[in-house]
Coordinates of N, CA and C in Angstrom, one line a residue:
Chain A
E1 N 12.1 6.8 12.8 CA 11.5 6.1 11.7 C 11.6 7.0 10.4
T2 N 11.7 6.3 9.3 CA 11.8 7.0 8.0 C 10.6 6.7 7.2
G3 N 10.3 7.5 6.2 CA 9.3 7.2 5.2 C 7.9 7.4 5.8
V4 N 7.0 6.5 5.3 CA 5.6 6.6 5.7 C 5.2 5.4 6.5
T5 N 4.7 5.6 7.7 CA 4.4 4.5 8.6 C 2.8 4.5 8.8
Q6 N 2.3 3.3 9.0 CA 0.9 3.1 9.2 C 0.7 2.1 10.4
T7 N -0.3 2.4 11.2 CA -0.7 1.6 12.3 C -2.2 1.5 12.4
P8 N -2.8 0.4 12.7 CA -2.1 -0.9 12.9 C -1.8 -1.5 11.5
R9 N -1.1 -2.6 11.4 CA -0.8 -3.3 10.2 C -2.0 -4.2 9.8
H10 N -2.6 -4.7 10.8 CA -3.8 -5.6 10.6 C -4.9 -5.2 11.6
L11 N -6.1 -5.3 11.1 CA -7.2 -4.9 12.0 C -8.4 -5.7 11.6
V12 N -9.0 -6.4 12.6 CA -10.3 -7.1 12.4 C -11.3 -6.4 13.3
M13 N -12.5 -6.1 12.7 CA -13.5 -5.4 13.4 C -14.9 -5.8 13.0
G14 N -15.8 -5.7 13.9 CA -17.2 -6.0 13.6 C -17.9 -4.8 13.0
M15 N -19.0 -5.0 12.5 CA -19.7 -4.0 11.7 C -20.2 -2.8 12.7
T16 N -20.3 -3.1 13.9 CA -20.7 -2.0 14.9 C -19.6 -1.3 15.5
N17 N -18.3 -1.8 15.3 CA -17.2 -1.1 16.0 C -16.8 0.2 15.4
K18 N -16.1 1.0 16.2 CA -15.4 2.2 15.7 C -13.9 2.0 15.9
K19 N -13.2 2.3 14.9 CA -11.7 2.2 14.9 C -11.1 3.3 14.1
S20 N -9.8 3.5 14.3 CA -9.1 4.5 13.5 C -7.8 4.0 13.0
L21 N -7.5 4.3 11.7 CA -6.2 4.0 11.1 C -5.4 5.3 11.2
K22 N -4.1 5.0 11.5 CA -3.2 6.2 11.6 C -2.1 6.1 10.6
C23 N -1.7 7.2 10.1 CA -0.6 7.4 9.1 C 0.3 8.5 9.5
E24 N 1.6 8.3 9.4 CA 2.5 9.4 9.7 C 3.6 9.4 8.7
Q25 N 4.0 10.6 8.2 CA 5.0 10.7 7.2 C 6.2 11.5 7.8
H26 N 7.4 11.0 7.6 CA 8.6 11.6 8.1 C 9.4 12.3 7.0
L27 N 8.8 12.7 5.9 CA 9.5 13.2 4.7 C 9.3 14.7 4.5
G28 N 8.6 15.3 5.4 CA 8.4 16.8 5.2 C 7.5 17.1 4.0
H29 N 6.6 16.2 3.6 CA 5.8 16.4 2.4 C 4.6 17.2 2.8
N30 N 3.9 17.8 1.7 CA 2.8 18.7 1.9 C 1.4 18.0 1.6
A31 N 1.4 16.9 1.0 CA 0.2 16.3 0.6 C 0.2 14.9 1.1
M32 N -1.0 14.4 1.5 CA -1.2 13.0 2.0 C -2.5 12.5 1.4
Y33 N -2.5 11.2 1.3 CA -3.6 10.5 0.6 C -4.0 9.2 1.3
W34 N -5.3 8.9 1.2 CA -5.8 7.6 1.6 C -6.3 6.9 0.3
Y35 N -5.8 5.6 0.1 CA -6.3 4.7 -0.9 C -6.9 3.5 -0.4
K36 N -7.8 2.9 -1.1 CA -8.3 1.5 -0.8 C -7.9 0.6 -1.9
Q37 N -7.4 -0.6 -1.6 CA -7.0 -1.6 -2.6 C -7.7 -2.9 -2.2
S38 N -8.6 -3.3 -3.1 CA -9.3 -4.5 -3.0 C -8.7 -5.5 -3.9
A39 N -8.9 -6.8 -3.7 CA -8.2 -7.8 -4.5 C -8.6 -7.7 -6.0
K40 N -7.5 -7.7 -6.8 CA -7.6 -7.7 -8.2 C -8.3 -6.4 -8.8
K41 N -8.2 -5.3 -8.0 CA -8.8 -4.0 -8.4 C -7.7 -3.0 -8.3
P42 N -7.8 -1.9 -9.1 CA -6.9 -0.8 -9.0 C -7.0 -0.1 -7.7
L43 N -5.9 0.6 -7.3 CA -6.0 1.4 -6.1 C -7.1 2.5 -6.4
E44 N -7.9 2.7 -5.3 CA -9.0 3.7 -5.4 C -8.7 4.8 -4.5
L45 N -8.5 6.0 -5.0 CA -8.3 7.2 -4.2 C -9.5 7.5 -3.4
M46 N -9.3 7.7 -2.1 CA -10.4 8.0 -1.2 C -10.4 9.5 -0.8
F47 N -9.3 9.9 -0.3 CA -9.2 11.3 0.2 C -7.8 11.9 -0.2
V48 N -7.7 13.2 -0.4 CA -6.5 13.9 -0.6 C -6.5 15.1 0.3
Y49 N -5.4 15.3 1.0 CA -5.2 16.5 1.8 C -3.9 17.2 1.3
S50 N -4.0 18.5 1.1 CA -2.9 19.3 0.7 C -2.8 20.4 1.7
L51 N -1.6 20.5 2.3 CA -1.4 21.5 3.3 C -2.5 21.5 4.4
E52 N -2.8 20.3 4.8 CA -3.8 20.0 5.8 C -5.2 20.3 5.5
E53 N -5.5 20.7 4.2 CA -6.9 21.0 3.8 C -7.3 19.9 2.8
R54 N -8.5 19.3 3.1 CA -9.0 18.3 2.2 C -9.4 18.9 0.8
V55 N -8.8 18.4 -0.2 CA -9.0 19.0 -1.6 C -9.8 18.0 -2.5
E56 N -9.9 16.8 -2.1 CA -10.5 15.8 -2.9 C -11.2 14.7 -2.0
N57 N -12.4 14.4 -2.4 CA -13.1 13.3 -1.8 C -13.9 12.6 -2.8
N58 N -13.4 11.4 -3.2 CA -14.0 10.6 -4.3 C -15.3 9.9 -3.9
S59 N -16.2 10.7 -3.4 CA -17.6 10.2 -3.1 C -17.5 8.9 -2.2
V60 N -16.7 9.1 -1.2 CA -16.5 8.0 -0.3 C -17.7 7.9 0.7
P61 N -18.2 6.8 1.1 CA -19.3 6.7 2.1 C -18.9 7.4 3.4
S62 N -19.9 7.9 4.0 CA -19.7 8.7 5.3 C -19.2 7.9 6.4
R63 N -19.3 6.5 6.3 CA -18.7 5.7 7.4 C -17.2 5.7 7.4
F64 N -16.6 6.4 6.4 CA -15.2 6.7 6.4 C -15.0 8.2 6.7
S65 N -14.2 8.5 7.7 CA -14.1 9.9 8.0 C -12.6 10.3 8.2
P66 N -12.0 11.1 7.3 CA -10.6 11.4 7.5 C -10.4 12.6 8.4
E67 N -9.1 12.6 8.9 CA -8.7 13.8 9.7 C -7.3 14.0 9.5
C68 N -6.9 15.3 9.3 CA -5.5 15.6 9.1 C -5.1 16.8 10.0
P69 N -4.7 16.4 11.2 CA -4.4 17.5 12.2 C -3.2 18.3 11.9
N70 N -2.2 17.8 11.2 CA -1.0 18.5 10.7 C -0.5 17.8 9.5
S71 N 0.5 18.4 8.9 CA 1.0 17.9 7.6 C 1.7 16.6 7.8
S72 N 2.0 16.1 9.0 CA 2.7 14.8 9.1 C 1.8 13.7 9.5
H73 N 0.6 14.0 9.9 CA -0.3 12.9 10.4 C -1.7 12.9 9.6
L74 N -2.1 11.7 9.4 CA -3.4 11.5 8.7 C -4.1 10.3 9.4
F75 N -5.4 10.5 9.7 CA -6.2 9.4 10.3 C -7.4 9.1 9.4
L76 N -7.8 7.9 9.5 CA -9.1 7.4 8.8 C -9.9 6.8 9.9
H77 N -11.0 7.5 10.3 CA -11.9 7.0 11.3 C -13.0 6.1 10.6
L78 N -13.2 4.9 11.2 CA -14.1 4.0 10.7 C -15.2 3.7 11.6
H79 N -16.5 3.6 11.1 CA -17.6 3.3 11.9 C -18.7 2.6 11.1
T80 N -19.3 1.6 11.7 CA -20.4 0.9 11.1 C -20.0 0.4 9.7
L81 N -18.9 -0.2 9.5 CA -18.4 -0.7 8.2 C -19.2 -1.9 7.8
Q82 N -19.0 -2.2 6.5 CA -19.7 -3.4 5.9 C -18.6 -4.4 5.5
P83 N -18.9 -5.6 5.4 CA -17.9 -6.6 5.0 C -17.2 -6.3 3.7
E84 N -17.9 -5.6 2.7 CA -17.2 -5.3 1.5 C -16.2 -4.2 1.6
D85 N -16.1 -3.6 2.8 CA -15.1 -2.6 3.1 C -13.7 -3.3 3.4
S86 N -13.7 -4.6 3.6 CA -12.5 -5.3 3.8 C -11.5 -5.1 2.7
A87 N -10.3 -4.7 3.0 CA -9.4 -4.3 1.9 C -8.0 -3.9 2.6
L88 N -7.1 -3.6 1.7 CA -5.8 -3.0 2.2 C -6.0 -1.5 2.0
Y89 N -5.8 -0.8 3.1 CA -5.9 0.7 3.1 C -4.5 1.2 3.2
L90 N -4.2 2.0 2.2 CA -2.8 2.5 2.0 C -2.8 4.1 2.2
C91 N -1.8 4.5 2.8 CA -1.6 5.9 3.0 C -0.4 6.3 2.1
A92 N -0.4 7.5 1.6 CA 0.7 7.9 0.8 C 1.0 9.4 1.0
S93 N 2.2 9.9 0.7 CA 2.4 11.3 0.8 C 3.3 11.7 -0.5
S94 N 3.2 13.0 -0.8 CA 4.1 13.6 -1.9 C 4.5 15.0 -1.5
Q95 N 5.6 15.4 -2.2 CA 6.2 16.7 -1.9 C 5.3 17.8 -2.2
G96 N 4.7 17.8 -3.4 CA 3.9 19.0 -3.8 C 2.6 19.1 -3.1
P97 N 1.9 20.2 -3.2 CA 0.6 20.4 -2.6 C -0.5 19.6 -3.2
S98 N -0.3 19.1 -4.4 CA -1.3 18.4 -5.1 C -0.9 17.0 -5.6
G99 N 0.3 16.7 -5.5 CA 0.8 15.4 -6.0 C 1.1 15.4 -7.4
R100 N 0.8 16.6 -8.1 CA 1.1 16.6 -9.6 C 2.5 16.5 -9.9
D101 N 2.9 15.7 -10.8 CA 4.3 15.5 -11.2 C 5.2 15.2 -10.1
N102 N 4.6 14.6 -9.0 CA 5.4 14.2 -7.9 C 5.2 12.7 -7.6
E103 N 6.3 12.0 -7.4 CA 6.1 10.6 -7.0 C 5.4 10.5 -5.6
Q104 N 4.7 9.5 -5.4 CA 4.1 9.3 -4.1 C 4.8 8.2 -3.4
F105 N 4.9 8.4 -2.1 CA 5.5 7.5 -1.2 C 4.4 6.8 -0.3
F106 N 4.4 5.5 -0.4 CA 3.3 4.7 0.2 C 3.8 4.1 1.6
G107 N 2.9 4.0 2.5 CA 3.1 3.2 3.7 C 2.9 1.8 3.4
P108 N 3.1 0.9 4.4 CA 2.9 -0.5 4.2 C 1.5 -1.0 4.1
G109 N 0.5 -0.1 4.6 CA -0.9 -0.5 4.5 C -1.4 -1.1 5.8
T110 N -2.7 -1.0 5.9 CA -3.4 -1.7 7.0 C -4.4 -2.7 6.4
R111 N -4.2 -3.9 6.7 CA -5.1 -5.0 6.2 C -6.3 -5.0 7.1
L112 N -7.5 -4.6 6.6 CA -8.7 -4.5 7.3 C -9.6 -5.6 7.0
T113 N -10.1 -6.3 8.0 CA -11.2 -7.3 7.8 C -12.4 -6.9 8.6
V114 N -13.5 -6.8 7.9 CA -14.8 -6.5 8.6 C -15.7 -7.7 8.7
L115 N -16.0 -8.1 9.9 CA -16.8 -9.4 10.1 C -18.3 -9.1 10.1
Chain B
S1 N -14.2 9.6 -18.0 CA -13.0 9.7 -17.1 C -11.9 8.8 -17.7
Q2 N -10.7 9.0 -17.1 CA -9.6 8.3 -17.5 C -9.7 6.8 -17.4
K3 N -9.3 6.0 -18.4 CA -9.4 4.6 -18.3 C -8.0 4.0 -18.6
I4 N -7.5 3.2 -17.7 CA -6.1 2.6 -17.8 C -6.2 1.1 -17.9
E5 N -5.5 0.5 -18.8 CA -5.5 -0.9 -19.0 C -4.1 -1.5 -19.0
Q6 N -3.9 -2.4 -18.1 CA -2.6 -3.1 -18.1 C -2.9 -4.6 -18.4
N7 N -1.9 -5.4 -18.8 CA -2.1 -6.8 -19.1 C -2.7 -7.4 -17.8
S8 N -3.9 -8.0 -18.0 CA -4.6 -8.5 -16.9 C -4.0 -9.9 -16.5
E9 N -3.4 -10.6 -17.4 CA -2.9 -11.9 -17.1 C -1.4 -11.8 -16.6
A10 N -1.1 -12.7 -15.7 CA 0.3 -12.6 -15.2 C 1.3 -12.9 -16.3
L11 N 2.5 -12.3 -16.2 CA 3.5 -12.5 -17.2 C 4.6 -13.4 -16.5
N12 N 4.9 -14.5 -17.2 CA 5.9 -15.5 -16.7 C 7.0 -15.5 -17.7
I13 N 8.2 -15.2 -17.2 CA 9.4 -15.3 -18.1 C 10.5 -16.0 -17.4
Q14 N 11.5 -16.3 -18.2 CA 12.7 -17.0 -17.7 C 13.8 -15.9 -17.2
E15 N 14.5 -16.3 -16.2 CA 15.5 -15.4 -15.7 C 16.5 -15.0 -16.9
G16 N 16.9 -13.8 -16.9 CA 17.8 -13.3 -17.9 C 17.1 -12.7 -19.1
K17 N 15.8 -13.0 -19.3 CA 15.1 -12.5 -20.5 C 14.6 -11.1 -20.1
T18 N 14.1 -10.4 -21.2 CA 13.6 -9.0 -21.0 C 12.0 -9.1 -20.8
A19 N 11.6 -8.5 -19.7 CA 10.1 -8.5 -19.5 C 9.6 -7.2 -20.0
T20 N 8.5 -7.2 -20.7 CA 7.8 -6.1 -21.3 C 6.4 -6.0 -20.8
L21 N 6.0 -4.9 -20.1 CA 4.7 -4.7 -19.6 C 4.1 -3.5 -20.3
T22 N 2.8 -3.6 -20.5 CA 2.1 -2.6 -21.3 C 1.0 -1.9 -20.5
C23 N 0.9 -0.6 -20.8 CA -0.1 0.3 -20.1 C -0.7 1.1 -21.2
N24 N -2.0 0.9 -21.4 CA -2.8 1.6 -22.4 C -3.8 2.5 -21.7
Y25 N -4.1 3.7 -22.2 CA -5.0 4.6 -21.6 C -5.9 5.2 -22.7
T26 N -7.0 5.7 -22.2 CA -8.0 6.4 -23.1 C -8.5 7.6 -22.4
N27 N -9.2 8.4 -23.3 CA -10.0 9.6 -22.8 C -9.2 10.7 -22.1
Y28 N -7.9 10.7 -22.3 CA -7.1 11.8 -21.7 C -5.8 11.9 -22.3
S29 N -5.1 13.0 -22.1 CA -3.7 13.3 -22.6 C -2.9 13.7 -21.3
P30 N -2.4 12.7 -20.6 CA -1.6 13.0 -19.4 C -0.3 13.7 -19.7
A31 N 0.1 14.6 -18.8 CA 1.4 15.2 -18.9 C 2.5 14.3 -18.5
Y32 N 2.2 13.3 -17.7 CA 3.2 12.4 -17.3 C 2.6 11.1 -16.9
L33 N 3.5 10.1 -16.7 CA 3.1 8.8 -16.4 C 4.1 8.2 -15.4
Q34 N 3.6 7.4 -14.4 CA 4.5 6.9 -13.4 C 4.4 5.3 -13.4
W35 N 5.4 4.7 -13.0 CA 5.4 3.2 -12.8 C 5.8 2.9 -11.4
Y36 N 5.1 2.0 -10.8 CA 5.4 1.6 -9.4 C 5.5 0.0 -9.4
R37 N 6.2 -0.4 -8.3 CA 6.3 -1.8 -8.1 C 5.6 -2.1 -6.7
Q38 N 4.8 -3.2 -6.7 CA 4.1 -3.6 -5.4 C 4.4 -5.1 -5.1
D39 N 4.9 -5.3 -4.0 CA 5.0 -6.7 -3.5 C 3.8 -7.1 -2.6
P40 N 3.5 -8.4 -2.5 CA 2.3 -8.8 -1.8 C 2.3 -8.2 -0.4
G41 N 1.1 -7.7 0.0 CA 0.9 -7.1 1.3 C 1.7 -5.9 1.6
R42 N 2.3 -5.2 0.6 CA 3.1 -4.0 0.8 C 2.5 -2.9 0.0
G43 N 2.9 -1.7 0.4 CA 2.6 -0.5 -0.4 C 3.4 -0.4 -1.7
P44 N 2.9 0.2 -2.7 CA 3.6 0.4 -4.0 C 4.9 1.3 -3.7
V45 N 5.9 1.0 -4.6 CA 7.2 1.7 -4.5 C 7.4 2.4 -5.8
F46 N 7.7 3.7 -5.8 CA 7.9 4.4 -7.1 C 9.1 3.9 -7.8
L47 N 9.0 3.8 -9.1 CA 10.2 3.4 -9.9 C 10.6 4.5 -10.9
L48 N 9.7 4.9 -11.8 CA 10.1 5.9 -12.8 C 8.9 6.8 -13.1
L49 N 9.3 8.0 -13.5 CA 8.3 9.0 -14.0 C 8.8 9.4 -15.4
I50 N 7.9 9.4 -16.4 CA 8.2 9.9 -17.7 C 7.2 11.0 -18.1
R51 N 7.7 12.1 -18.7 CA 6.9 13.2 -19.1 C 6.4 13.0 -20.6
E52 N 5.4 13.8 -21.0 CA 4.9 13.6 -22.3 C 5.9 14.0 -23.4
N53 N 6.8 14.9 -23.1 CA 7.8 15.3 -24.1 C 9.1 14.4 -24.1
E54 N 9.0 13.3 -23.3 CA 10.1 12.3 -23.2 C 9.6 11.0 -23.9
K55 N 10.4 10.6 -24.8 CA 10.0 9.3 -25.5 C 10.4 8.1 -24.7
E56 N 11.5 8.3 -24.0 CA 12.1 7.1 -23.3 C 12.9 7.5 -22.1
K57 N 12.8 6.7 -21.0 CA 13.6 7.0 -19.8 C 14.2 5.7 -19.3
R58 N 15.4 5.8 -18.8 CA 16.1 4.6 -18.3 C 16.6 4.8 -16.8
K59 N 16.6 3.6 -16.1 CA 17.1 3.6 -14.8 C 17.6 2.2 -14.5
E60 N 19.0 2.1 -14.6 CA 19.6 0.8 -14.4 C 19.0 -0.2 -15.4
R61 N 18.4 -1.3 -15.0 CA 17.9 -2.3 -15.9 C 16.4 -2.0 -16.4
L62 N 15.9 -0.8 -16.0 CA 14.5 -0.5 -16.3 C 14.5 0.5 -17.4
K63 N 13.5 0.4 -18.3 CA 13.3 1.3 -19.4 C 11.8 1.6 -19.6
V64 N 11.4 2.8 -19.7 CA 10.0 3.1 -19.9 C 9.9 4.0 -21.2
T65 N 9.0 3.7 -22.0 CA 8.7 4.5 -23.2 C 7.3 5.0 -23.1
F66 N 7.0 6.2 -23.7 CA 5.7 6.9 -23.6 C 5.4 7.4 -25.0
D67 N 4.3 6.7 -25.6 CA 3.9 7.1 -26.9 C 2.5 7.8 -26.8
T68 N 2.5 9.1 -26.9 CA 1.3 9.8 -26.7 C 0.3 9.7 -27.9
T69 N 0.8 9.3 -29.0 CA 0.0 9.1 -30.2 C -0.8 7.8 -30.0
L70 N -0.1 6.7 -29.6 CA -0.7 5.4 -29.4 C -1.4 5.4 -28.0
K71 N -1.1 6.4 -27.2 CA -1.7 6.4 -25.8 C -1.2 5.1 -25.1
Q72 N 0.1 4.9 -25.1 CA 0.6 3.7 -24.5 C 2.0 3.9 -23.9
S73 N 2.2 3.2 -22.8 CA 3.6 3.2 -22.2 C 4.0 1.7 -22.1
L74 N 5.3 1.5 -22.4 CA 5.8 0.2 -22.2 C 6.9 0.2 -21.2
F75 N 6.9 -0.8 -20.3 CA 7.9 -0.9 -19.2 C 8.7 -2.1 -19.4
H76 N 10.0 -2.0 -19.5 CA 10.9 -3.1 -19.8 C 11.9 -3.3 -18.6
I77 N 12.1 -4.6 -18.3 CA 13.1 -5.0 -17.3 C 14.0 -5.9 -18.1
T78 N 15.3 -5.4 -18.3 CA 16.2 -6.3 -19.0 C 17.0 -7.1 -18.0
A79 N 17.5 -8.3 -18.5 CA 18.3 -9.2 -17.7 C 17.5 -9.5 -16.4
S80 N 16.3 -9.9 -16.5 CA 15.4 -10.1 -15.4 C 15.9 -11.1 -14.4
Q81 N 15.5 -10.9 -13.1 CA 16.0 -11.7 -12.0 C 14.7 -12.2 -11.2
P82 N 14.8 -13.3 -10.6 CA 13.7 -13.7 -9.7 C 13.2 -12.6 -8.7
A83 N 14.2 -11.8 -8.3 CA 13.8 -10.7 -7.3 C 13.0 -9.6 -8.0
D84 N 12.9 -9.7 -9.3 CA 12.0 -8.7 -10.0 C 10.5 -9.1 -10.0
S85 N 10.3 -10.3 -9.5 CA 8.9 -10.8 -9.4 C 8.1 -9.9 -8.5
A86 N 7.0 -9.4 -9.0 CA 6.1 -8.4 -8.2 C 5.0 -8.0 -9.2
T87 N 4.1 -7.2 -8.7 CA 3.1 -6.5 -9.5 C 3.5 -5.1 -9.8
Y88 N 3.4 -4.8 -11.1 CA 3.8 -3.5 -11.6 C 2.6 -2.6 -12.0
L89 N 2.6 -1.4 -11.5 CA 1.4 -0.6 -11.7 C 1.8 0.7 -12.5
C90 N 1.0 1.0 -13.4 CA 1.2 2.3 -14.1 C 0.1 3.3 -13.6
A91 N 0.5 4.6 -13.6 CA -0.4 5.6 -13.1 C -0.3 6.9 -13.9
L92 N -1.5 7.5 -14.2 CA -1.5 8.7 -15.0 C -2.2 9.8 -14.1
E93 N -1.8 11.0 -14.4 CA -2.4 12.1 -13.7 C -3.8 12.5 -14.2
E94 N -4.7 12.9 -13.4 CA -6.0 13.5 -13.7 C -6.0 14.8 -13.1
I95 N -6.4 15.8 -13.9 CA -6.4 17.2 -13.4 C -7.7 17.6 -12.7
Y96 N -7.7 18.2 -11.6 CA -8.9 18.8 -11.0 C -8.6 20.2 -10.6
N97 N -9.5 20.9 -10.1 CA -9.4 22.4 -9.9 C -8.1 22.8 -9.1
Q98 N -7.8 22.0 -8.1 CA -6.7 22.4 -7.2 C -5.4 21.6 -7.5
G99 N -5.3 21.0 -8.6 CA -4.1 20.3 -8.9 C -4.3 19.0 -9.6
G100 N -3.6 18.0 -9.3 CA -3.8 16.7 -10.0 C -3.8 15.5 -9.1
K101 N -4.2 14.4 -9.5 CA -4.1 13.2 -8.7 C -3.8 12.0 -9.7
L102 N -3.3 11.0 -9.1 CA -2.9 9.8 -9.9 C -4.0 8.8 -10.0
I103 N -4.2 8.3 -11.2 CA -5.2 7.2 -11.4 C -4.4 6.0 -11.8
F104 N -4.6 4.9 -11.0 CA -3.7 3.7 -11.2 C -4.4 2.7 -12.1
G105 N -3.6 1.9 -12.8 CA -4.1 0.7 -13.5 C -4.2 -0.4 -12.5
Q106 N -4.7 -1.5 -12.9 CA -4.9 -2.7 -12.0 C -3.7 -3.4 -11.7
G107 N -2.6 -3.2 -12.5 CA -1.3 -3.8 -12.3 C -1.2 -5.1 -13.1
T108 N 0.1 -5.4 -13.4 CA 0.4 -6.7 -14.1 C 1.4 -7.4 -13.2
E109 N 1.0 -8.7 -12.9 CA 1.9 -9.5 -12.0 C 3.0 -10.2 -12.9
L110 N 4.2 -10.0 -12.5 CA 5.4 -10.5 -13.2 C 6.0 -11.6 -12.4
S111 N 6.3 -12.8 -13.0 CA 6.9 -13.8 -12.3 C 8.2 -14.2 -13.1
V112 N 9.3 -14.1 -12.5 CA 10.6 -14.5 -13.2 C 11.1 -15.8 -12.6
K113 N 11.2 -16.8 -13.4 CA 11.6 -18.1 -13.0 C 13.1 -18.3 -13.2
P114 N 13.8 -18.9 -12.2 CA 15.2 -19.2 -12.3 C 15.5 -20.2 -13.3

């Protein structure tokens, strides 16, 4: 596979469930990102990892927990979510350690619905 | 913090015409600006990057301008085609201690009619 892949593409979960989103990049990039995209709203940056170290957390609720075991993989662990967390969750990667002056490559996203 | 505004209303144009999308920003002086295309249910795809010392950049039928005095970028698609229909996002950098990150506008939906 090439580019940035995300699994699953669609996820429906109850508020008491625990699930994980997976992202994998095949581009040899050093930085990875999680974004949330709600209807008619701008992409919201959730987490940034540079060289496997978290460098940014935009005050995201603790019910979202990221994990970056290596430079190619990124996870977003979900637990006790709320219906307002329903959104498209996008993973992205970039060449540079910080994403500065670097284009970002996005995965197809996971459409999450919380019941 | 950085505020980015794009045309909130959808832009409808006829095939063959030039589409012009606007991105205005406040409260910052970004070193560069990026434009992305997003199709429904898909992730954004990078189109163009323009730096603060570049007034204009072109790629095939696409042209981007960057006016740091007006704090505005314009994105043009010439000879538009129905396949150009999508949402277009602009993004600016915001600097933090360990580097930078992109802040995205809400996007403008473009519809090109045959």
